[in-house]
Amino acid sequence: MTQELFKEFTNPSAAWRGKPFWSWNGKLEKDELIRQIHVMKQMGLGGYFMHSRTGLITEYLGGEWFELINACADEGERLGMEAWLYDEDRWPSGTAGGMVTKEPRFRLKFLRLIVKDAADFQWDPLAIAAFACRLDGMAYTDCVRLRKDSPAAEREGRKVLVYKVEEMAPSSFYNGYTYVDTMNAEATDYYIRLTHEKYKAHCGERLGKSIRGIFTDEPHRGALMDGFSVPNPDPQWRVPWTFKTFDQFEKTFGYDLVPRLPELFLWPEGRKVSQVKWHYVELCQQMFIDNFAKPYDRWCRANNMIVTGHILHEDSLAAQTAVSGSVMRDDEHMEAPGVDLLTEDRKTFWVVKQLTSAARQLGRKWLLSELYGCTGWQMPFAGHKAVGDWQTLFGINLRCHHLSWYTMEGEAKRDYPASILHQSAWWPDYHFVETYFARLGLLLNQGLPCCDLLVVNPVESVWCQVYPGWSRGLGAQSPDVQALERAYADTFHWLAGAQVDFDYGDEEMMSRLARVGKDAEGRPVLHVGEAVYKAVLVSGMTTIRSTTLDLLRRFRAVGGTVIYAGEPPAYVDALTSDGAALAAGEAIRTPFDKESLVAAIDEAVAPVARALDPATSEPLGEVFAQVRRLAEGDKTIAVFLNVNRKEWFRGAKLRLRAAGTVEEWNCLTGERTAVPAAAVDGCLEFAADFPPAGEHAYIVTPVAAAGLPEKPTWKSSEPVQIEGPLDYRLSEPNVCVLDYARYRLGGEAWQGPLEILKADRALRERVGLPLRGGEMFQPWFVKQQGYEVKGHIGLEFEFMIGRMPVGPIELAAERPENFVIRLNDVALNPATVQGWWIDKAFSRLPLPPGLLRTGRNVIEMEADFHYGLNLEAIYLLGGFGVALDGTRKTLVGLPHKLEIDDLTAQGLPFFSGTITYSLPAPRRPAAGEAVFVTIPAMEAACAKVAAPGHAPRMIGWHPYE
């Protein structure tokens, strides 16, 4: 088994390799799409999600769209790659690019509270209900319901609460319509007919074969008194609503919601915790599941399609409550559920832990993460590793890179860069990153995790405390909810930092999936679906379900271990109760602090792994671990990860509750080595150094592999500091960005110079065109109505030449055929285009050398102005250096040599390729010696070291040698 695993480890298959969002964001051409699939193959990627994004010109869900989908699926199959669909034009899923919500009854709707002074109140015939009360902040007293014929005296000296149903305001992001009512089954059925049924009709037998499945992105039921993504006024005074809300509420909970509407939004007699609030969030969650998630999943299963993707939004308890409820419950209706983790430094580790917890309980194998979005062009390979490592550690095995652009044309180039494709200079070496993650993911998906602890997820304690403005933009504003969030994060860090593995338990899922039982040795265990636990932790909860309390009582009755950390919940089913306190009195109690909690867990669940500080023997709180037992039972896999990107942990003592011999499997090189280990108190103990964001993967086997060498250790003998400047070589011509222009409309006077995007905005505002941006109308949609010319515009880009460059100079520009272009008053011929630079969007147009002059040079561009014309920066390419003086750019000579330092001050402020430095050769090493190249600090994406007679070696992350 180990030999077979190692064979796959050395060269992991496409299944373990990443599948990026492939952004279809321009005028799609089959040959270019096929070329890019081959680029992805070279990058070590295992497939792609074909995803409509901002800038798409080819008609979404048109005939050509499906022809290209099929061509890409067929090419992927030929290359052994996985092709996946994406279910929407942009996101969130459910509108089919606005086609669903052309129909008013399918549009997202809200129940809105409007607070009026009594003197300003007049009965609105569209009002659902109105109440008069005394209002102090969010607290209300003396509340009476008003009728149409209620006397004015009933509201005198009070505030009037008016409740109305309102539609979401239209948005260009939905092509002039709105998001969809996902709690309406008719809307979901219509969406599936417009989208999924069309794929079925056009892609046929590819579904489930060359097309593996479909990604659903951020469907949700609307923001709950938070305002996220709601363009209406006073968005925080709204809750999502659908036509069946009131009937379904009474059917589910046995009482009429309408008379209790003030309690849904506000605090009755100042009480912050409310069962009405808790019931409403529960209702919305269940209606979303019943009317969107379940029918979506049923259709896909019936048509051999894997559902993957993620619900909006998982980052925190508040974020889930605001737009979803509990994401763990939504995971039940995806075959490959996922999460979305944007930016480079987000360490919301619990997001992935919730996903893997639900997946283990539900028996799901493949877990997706949409990662690397919003990271920027500057993110190095070290960032790719650090962001991906902890997610892989906790179970992510379907990496969906955000984002790989089809084109950089127009607004597409500003869609959450960087592009993880050929536009990034490091793309030929990205296989270094992907193969590493494929190996790590492969190891972490063998056998079963050693996870004996269940932590009851406290998300419902937020549900019962919502009010207008309790959260804004998915971030908690309520001090009480913020305290819950802190306790939630502390619990995670205390357990993970002590290398204690655990799962979260969603209370509703536990009510259906959990049962008390015995393990093979007759010890009490708690089954939740397919997962089994020896102990349960209750911590940081305001309210707990009565079904959970009953389950825990039954578990305790057979000798099961239940631990209450800190104060037990004061509410049961969001009603004041001493039920949890009484239950806690019969269980293990511990204060809510790190030392007490970890000690109680250690007593209840013997730890299987520890990473200890060699000086104090205390757990290294920033080293997380995962341990898995293989099916044979006598083999163990353990991975330890330093989640700190700045600090080294040297000589860490690692302990594993296992027996046998230890091998280290190097996920970077694909090599394995023997690790000396000592038996201590029933554990194997050995040492390791952890560089920043460094990891170690080990396998413990009963019998040592024959001839396996130990990892060599090196002692520095002759360190040599390499000083510059050095000879160098550029991989492509240098570039000068011209992004400031004078502009004019028709024959008017020139204005500016202004940054080109601001000039574009000024001209669009002048002629009444919609502004460009990430939420603009899609070009394919506007194109159906035709582009109306709004005027004739001119642009002037200026640059200086201090020293006439040697060799050709080219102009790189987007769609030069759409412009009349002149250099120093002489027209250029767009038919002389010679290929492209960086991206097919940038055509290369030679500049006749006789037209250039020392001093001031001007490139003038003019065109008919309409919605489809993009005003963008232009670029000069050639063998020159660039000197900057404010916004003025001057072409100068390239330096003869370069320092290994900041390039922007050495004539290369905009250079976008790779640089090869020629290092002085050290002396030839003697037998038993090796030469190491060490880079103390590196801000490049990566580096590669090559020596005559040796294969190039990558330097991607610490220890940078």
PDB file of C-alpha atoms in Angstrom, residues 50-212:
ATOM      1  CA  MET A  50     -15.768  27.746 -17.591  1.00  0.00           C
ATOM      2  CA  HIS A  51     -17.081  30.907 -15.980  1.00  0.00           C
ATOM      3  CA  SER A  52     -18.777  33.960 -17.535  1.00  0.00           C
ATOM      4  CA  ARG A  53     -17.317  37.158 -16.023  1.00  0.00           C
ATOM      5  CA  THR A  54     -17.442  40.908 -16.455  1.00  0.00           C
ATOM      6  CA  GLY A  55     -16.526  41.861 -20.028  1.00  0.00           C
ATOM      7  CA  LEU A  56     -18.115  38.909 -21.838  1.00  0.00           C
ATOM      8  CA  ILE A  57     -18.934  39.856 -25.448  1.00  0.00           C
ATOM      9  CA  THR A  58     -19.976  36.454 -26.823  1.00  0.00           C
ATOM     10  CA  GLU A  59     -23.678  35.964 -26.071  1.00  0.00           C
ATOM     11  CA  TYR A  60     -24.167  34.142 -22.782  1.00  0.00           C
ATOM     12  CA  LEU A  61     -26.097  30.875 -23.349  1.00  0.00           C
ATOM     13  CA  GLY A  62     -26.214  31.588 -27.073  1.00  0.00           C
ATOM     14  CA  GLY A  63     -25.492  29.024 -29.789  1.00  0.00           C
ATOM     15  CA  GLU A  64     -21.796  29.936 -30.063  1.00  0.00           C
ATOM     16  CA  TRP A  65     -21.450  29.724 -26.272  1.00  0.00           C
ATOM     17  CA  PHE A  66     -22.448  26.061 -26.254  1.00  0.00           C
ATOM     18  CA  GLU A  67     -20.253  25.225 -29.249  1.00  0.00           C
ATOM     19  CA  LEU A  68     -17.254  26.597 -27.351  1.00  0.00           C
ATOM     20  CA  ILE A  69     -18.241  24.830 -24.116  1.00  0.00           C
ATOM     21  CA  ASN A  70     -18.316  21.509 -25.983  1.00  0.00           C
ATOM     22  CA  ALA A  71     -15.022  22.174 -27.786  1.00  0.00           C
ATOM     23  CA  CYS A  72     -13.280  22.920 -24.476  1.00  0.00           C
ATOM     24  CA  ALA A  73     -14.815  19.888 -22.781  1.00  0.00           C
ATOM     25  CA  ASP A  74     -13.625  17.662 -25.625  1.00  0.00           C
ATOM     26  CA  GLU A  75     -10.089  19.105 -25.545  1.00  0.00           C
ATOM     27  CA  GLY A  76      -9.906  18.718 -21.787  1.00  0.00           C
ATOM     28  CA  GLU A  77     -10.939  15.081 -22.076  1.00  0.00           C
ATOM     29  CA  ARG A  78      -8.270  14.516 -24.723  1.00  0.00           C
ATOM     30  CA  LEU A  79      -5.612  15.954 -22.386  1.00  0.00           C
ATOM     31  CA  GLY A  80      -6.837  14.129 -19.277  1.00  0.00           C
ATOM     32  CA  MET A  81      -8.196  17.312 -17.658  1.00  0.00           C
ATOM     33  CA  GLU A  82     -11.548  17.988 -16.008  1.00  0.00           C
ATOM     34  CA  ALA A  83     -13.979  20.492 -17.537  1.00  0.00           C
ATOM     35  CA  TRP A  84     -16.644  21.991 -15.256  1.00  0.00           C
ATOM     36  CA  LEU A  85     -19.572  24.317 -15.912  1.00  0.00           C
ATOM     37  CA  TYR A  86     -20.491  27.447 -13.980  1.00  0.00           C
ATOM     38  CA  ASP A  87     -24.174  28.209 -13.611  1.00  0.00           C
ATOM     39  CA  GLU A  88     -24.430  31.976 -13.998  1.00  0.00           C
ATOM     40  CA  ASP A  89     -23.358  35.095 -15.851  1.00  0.00           C
ATOM     41  CA  ARG A  90     -21.117  36.537 -13.150  1.00  0.00           C
ATOM     42  CA  TRP A  91     -22.659  35.818  -9.732  1.00  0.00           C
ATOM     43  CA  PRO A  92     -24.574  35.158  -7.465  1.00  0.00           C
ATOM     44  CA  SER A  93     -26.294  32.163  -8.989  1.00  0.00           C
ATOM     45  CA  GLY A  94     -29.979  32.141  -9.810  1.00  0.00           C
ATOM     46  CA  THR A  95     -30.798  34.871 -12.348  1.00  0.00           C
ATOM     47  CA  ALA A  96     -29.343  33.553 -15.649  1.00  0.00           C
ATOM     48  CA  GLY A  97     -27.814  36.952 -16.304  1.00  0.00           C
ATOM     49  CA  GLY A  98     -31.046  38.728 -15.329  1.00  0.00           C
ATOM     50  CA  MET A  99     -33.255  36.665 -17.630  1.00  0.00           C
ATOM     51  CA  VAL A 100     -35.082  35.081 -14.664  1.00  0.00           C
ATOM     52  CA  THR A 101     -35.804  38.377 -12.954  1.00  0.00           C
ATOM     53  CA  LYS A 102     -37.245  40.034 -16.004  1.00  0.00           C
ATOM     54  CA  GLU A 103     -40.321  38.438 -14.459  1.00  0.00           C
ATOM     55  CA  PRO A 104     -41.341  40.627 -11.460  1.00  0.00           C
ATOM     56  CA  ARG A 105     -42.721  37.806  -9.297  1.00  0.00           C
ATOM     57  CA  PHE A 106     -39.304  36.110  -9.298  1.00  0.00           C
ATOM     58  CA  ARG A 107     -37.413  39.160  -8.011  1.00  0.00           C
ATOM     59  CA  LEU A 108     -35.888  39.283  -4.528  1.00  0.00           C
ATOM     60  CA  LYS A 109     -38.258  40.968  -2.087  1.00  0.00           C
ATOM     61  CA  PHE A 110     -37.933  42.334   1.411  1.00  0.00           C
ATOM     62  CA  LEU A 111     -40.213  43.067   4.325  1.00  0.00           C
ATOM     63  CA  ARG A 112     -39.283  46.590   5.359  1.00  0.00           C
ATOM     64  CA  LEU A 113     -39.828  48.418   8.652  1.00  0.00           C
ATOM     65  CA  ILE A 114     -40.396  52.182   8.346  1.00  0.00           C
ATOM     66  CA  VAL A 115     -40.431  54.166  11.609  1.00  0.00           C
ATOM     67  CA  LYS A 116     -42.580  57.289  11.473  1.00  0.00           C
ATOM     68  CA  ASP A 117     -43.543  60.024  13.867  1.00  0.00           C
ATOM     69  CA  ALA A 118     -47.211  59.776  14.786  1.00  0.00           C
ATOM     70  CA  ALA A 119     -47.899  63.171  13.220  1.00  0.00           C
ATOM     71  CA  ASP A 120     -46.483  61.990   9.875  1.00  0.00           C
ATOM     72  CA  PHE A 121     -48.383  58.712   9.738  1.00  0.00           C
ATOM     73  CA  GLN A 122     -51.080  58.077   7.161  1.00  0.00           C
ATOM     74  CA  TRP A 123     -52.367  54.620   6.409  1.00  0.00           C
ATOM     75  CA  ASP A 124     -50.610  53.129   3.393  1.00  0.00           C
ATOM     76  CA  PRO A 125     -52.837  50.722   1.466  1.00  0.00           C
ATOM     77  CA  LEU A 126     -49.714  48.639   0.655  1.00  0.00           C
ATOM     78  CA  ALA A 127     -48.769  48.229   4.317  1.00  0.00           C
ATOM     79  CA  ILE A 128     -48.803  44.706   5.742  1.00  0.00           C
ATOM     80  CA  ALA A 129     -49.325  46.035   9.271  1.00  0.00           C
ATOM     81  CA  ALA A 130     -48.714  49.078  11.463  1.00  0.00           C
ATOM     82  CA  PHE A 131     -48.073  49.417  15.185  1.00  0.00           C
ATOM     83  CA  ALA A 132     -47.809  52.322  17.631  1.00  0.00           C
ATOM     84  CA  CYS A 133     -45.265  52.072  20.439  1.00  0.00           C
ATOM     85  CA  ARG A 134     -42.872  53.968  22.626  1.00  0.00           C
ATOM     86  CA  LEU A 135     -39.419  53.547  21.144  1.00  0.00           C
ATOM     87  CA  ASP A 136     -36.035  54.057  22.828  1.00  0.00           C
ATOM     88  CA  GLY A 137     -33.281  53.037  20.421  1.00  0.00           C
ATOM     89  CA  MET A 138     -34.158  49.442  19.568  1.00  0.00           C
ATOM     90  CA  ALA A 139     -36.261  48.864  22.690  1.00  0.00           C
ATOM     91  CA  TYR A 140     -40.035  49.308  22.512  1.00  0.00           C
ATOM     92  CA  THR A 141     -42.871  49.318  25.042  1.00  0.00           C
ATOM     93  CA  ASP A 142     -46.639  49.890  25.078  1.00  0.00           C
ATOM     94  CA  CYS A 143     -47.040  48.442  21.595  1.00  0.00           C
ATOM     95  CA  VAL A 144     -50.484  48.262  19.989  1.00  0.00           C
ATOM     96  CA  ARG A 145     -51.433  47.158  16.516  1.00  0.00           C
ATOM     97  CA  LEU A 146     -53.155  49.815  14.432  1.00  0.00           C
ATOM     98  CA  ARG A 147     -56.083  49.288  12.091  1.00  0.00           C
ATOM     99  CA  LYS A 148     -57.286  51.485   9.287  1.00  0.00           C
ATOM    100  CA  ASP A 149     -59.967  52.899  11.572  1.00  0.00           C
ATOM    101  CA  SER A 150     -57.791  53.195  14.698  1.00  0.00           C
ATOM    102  CA  PRO A 151     -58.304  56.589  16.382  1.00  0.00           C
ATOM    103  CA  ALA A 152     -55.397  59.045  16.293  1.00  0.00           C
ATOM    104  CA  ALA A 153     -55.264  58.932  20.086  1.00  0.00           C
ATOM    105  CA  GLU A 154     -53.809  55.399  19.942  1.00  0.00           C
ATOM    106  CA  ARG A 155     -50.622  56.685  18.367  1.00  0.00           C
ATOM    107  CA  GLU A 156     -50.355  60.085  19.999  1.00  0.00           C
ATOM    108  CA  GLY A 157     -46.920  60.653  21.543  1.00  0.00           C
ATOM    109  CA  ARG A 158     -45.619  57.404  20.063  1.00  0.00           C
ATOM    110  CA  LYS A 159     -43.689  56.125  17.063  1.00  0.00           C
ATOM    111  CA  VAL A 160     -45.498  54.242  14.329  1.00  0.00           C
ATOM    112  CA  LEU A 161     -43.953  51.080  12.900  1.00  0.00           C
ATOM    113  CA  VAL A 162     -45.064  50.463   9.319  1.00  0.00           C
ATOM    114  CA  TYR A 163     -44.321  47.145   7.568  1.00  0.00           C
ATOM    115  CA  LYS A 164     -44.300  46.939   3.765  1.00  0.00           C
ATOM    116  CA  VAL A 165     -43.114  44.495   1.130  1.00  0.00           C
ATOM    117  CA  GLU A 166     -40.683  46.045  -1.367  1.00  0.00           C
ATOM    118  CA  GLU A 167     -38.782  44.677  -4.328  1.00  0.00           C
ATOM    119  CA  MET A 168     -34.998  44.860  -4.550  1.00  0.00           C
ATOM    120  CA  ALA A 169     -33.948  47.905  -6.567  1.00  0.00           C
ATOM    121  CA  PRO A 170     -32.648  47.088 -10.077  1.00  0.00           C
ATOM    122  CA  SER A 171     -28.912  46.919 -10.698  1.00  0.00           C
ATOM    123  CA  SER A 172     -26.656  46.893 -13.753  1.00  0.00           C
ATOM    124  CA  PHE A 173     -24.929  43.881 -12.183  1.00  0.00           C
ATOM    125  CA  TYR A 174     -28.069  41.888 -13.027  1.00  0.00           C
ATOM    126  CA  ASN A 175     -28.251  43.570 -16.446  1.00  0.00           C
ATOM    127  CA  GLY A 176     -30.887  46.014 -15.241  1.00  0.00           C
ATOM    128  CA  TYR A 177     -32.908  43.599 -13.121  1.00  0.00           C
ATOM    129  CA  THR A 178     -32.473  42.224  -9.581  1.00  0.00           C
ATOM    130  CA  TYR A 179     -31.301  39.199  -7.692  1.00  0.00           C
ATOM    131  CA  VAL A 180     -33.765  36.316  -7.477  1.00  0.00           C
ATOM    132  CA  ASP A 181     -36.140  35.123  -4.765  1.00  0.00           C
ATOM    133  CA  THR A 182     -34.448  31.830  -3.935  1.00  0.00           C
ATOM    134  CA  MET A 183     -37.242  30.972  -1.492  1.00  0.00           C
ATOM    135  CA  ASN A 184     -39.620  30.721  -4.462  1.00  0.00           C
ATOM    136  CA  ALA A 185     -39.648  27.269  -6.078  1.00  0.00           C
ATOM    137  CA  GLU A 186     -41.156  28.648  -9.309  1.00  0.00           C
ATOM    138  CA  ALA A 187     -38.203  31.000  -9.732  1.00  0.00           C
ATOM    139  CA  THR A 188     -35.751  28.139  -9.223  1.00  0.00           C
ATOM    140  CA  ASP A 189     -37.598  25.962 -11.716  1.00  0.00           C
ATOM    141  CA  TYR A 190     -37.495  28.761 -14.300  1.00  0.00           C
ATOM    142  CA  TYR A 191     -33.782  29.331 -13.670  1.00  0.00           C
ATOM    143  CA  ILE A 192     -33.037  25.629 -14.151  1.00  0.00           C
ATOM    144  CA  ARG A 193     -35.015  25.615 -17.407  1.00  0.00           C
ATOM    145  CA  LEU A 194     -33.092  28.637 -18.722  1.00  0.00           C
ATOM    146  CA  THR A 195     -29.667  27.357 -17.682  1.00  0.00           C
ATOM    147  CA  HIS A 196     -29.296  23.690 -16.810  1.00  0.00           C
ATOM    148  CA  GLU A 197     -31.807  22.364 -19.320  1.00  0.00           C
ATOM    149  CA  LYS A 198     -30.017  24.303 -22.060  1.00  0.00           C
ATOM    150  CA  TYR A 199     -26.705  22.687 -21.124  1.00  0.00           C
ATOM    151  CA  LYS A 200     -28.459  19.316 -21.197  1.00  0.00           C
ATOM    152  CA  ALA A 201     -29.876  20.029 -24.655  1.00  0.00           C
ATOM    153  CA  HIS A 202     -26.586  21.283 -26.133  1.00  0.00           C
ATOM    154  CA  CYS A 203     -23.964  19.213 -24.283  1.00  0.00           C
ATOM    155  CA  GLY A 204     -25.826  15.918 -24.179  1.00  0.00           C
ATOM    156  CA  GLU A 205     -23.789  12.888 -23.139  1.00  0.00           C
ATOM    157  CA  ARG A 206     -20.857  15.039 -22.055  1.00  0.00           C
ATOM    158  CA  LEU A 207     -22.686  15.782 -18.789  1.00  0.00           C
ATOM    159  CA  GLY A 208     -21.173  13.630 -16.073  1.00  0.00           C
ATOM    160  CA  LYS A 209     -18.327  12.545 -18.371  1.00  0.00           C
ATOM    161  CA  SER A 210     -16.106  15.111 -20.082  1.00  0.00           C
ATOM    162  CA  ILE A 211     -18.128  17.747 -18.187  1.00  0.00           C
ATOM    163  CA  ARG A 212     -17.787  16.682 -14.559  1.00  0.00           C
TER     164      ARG A 212
END
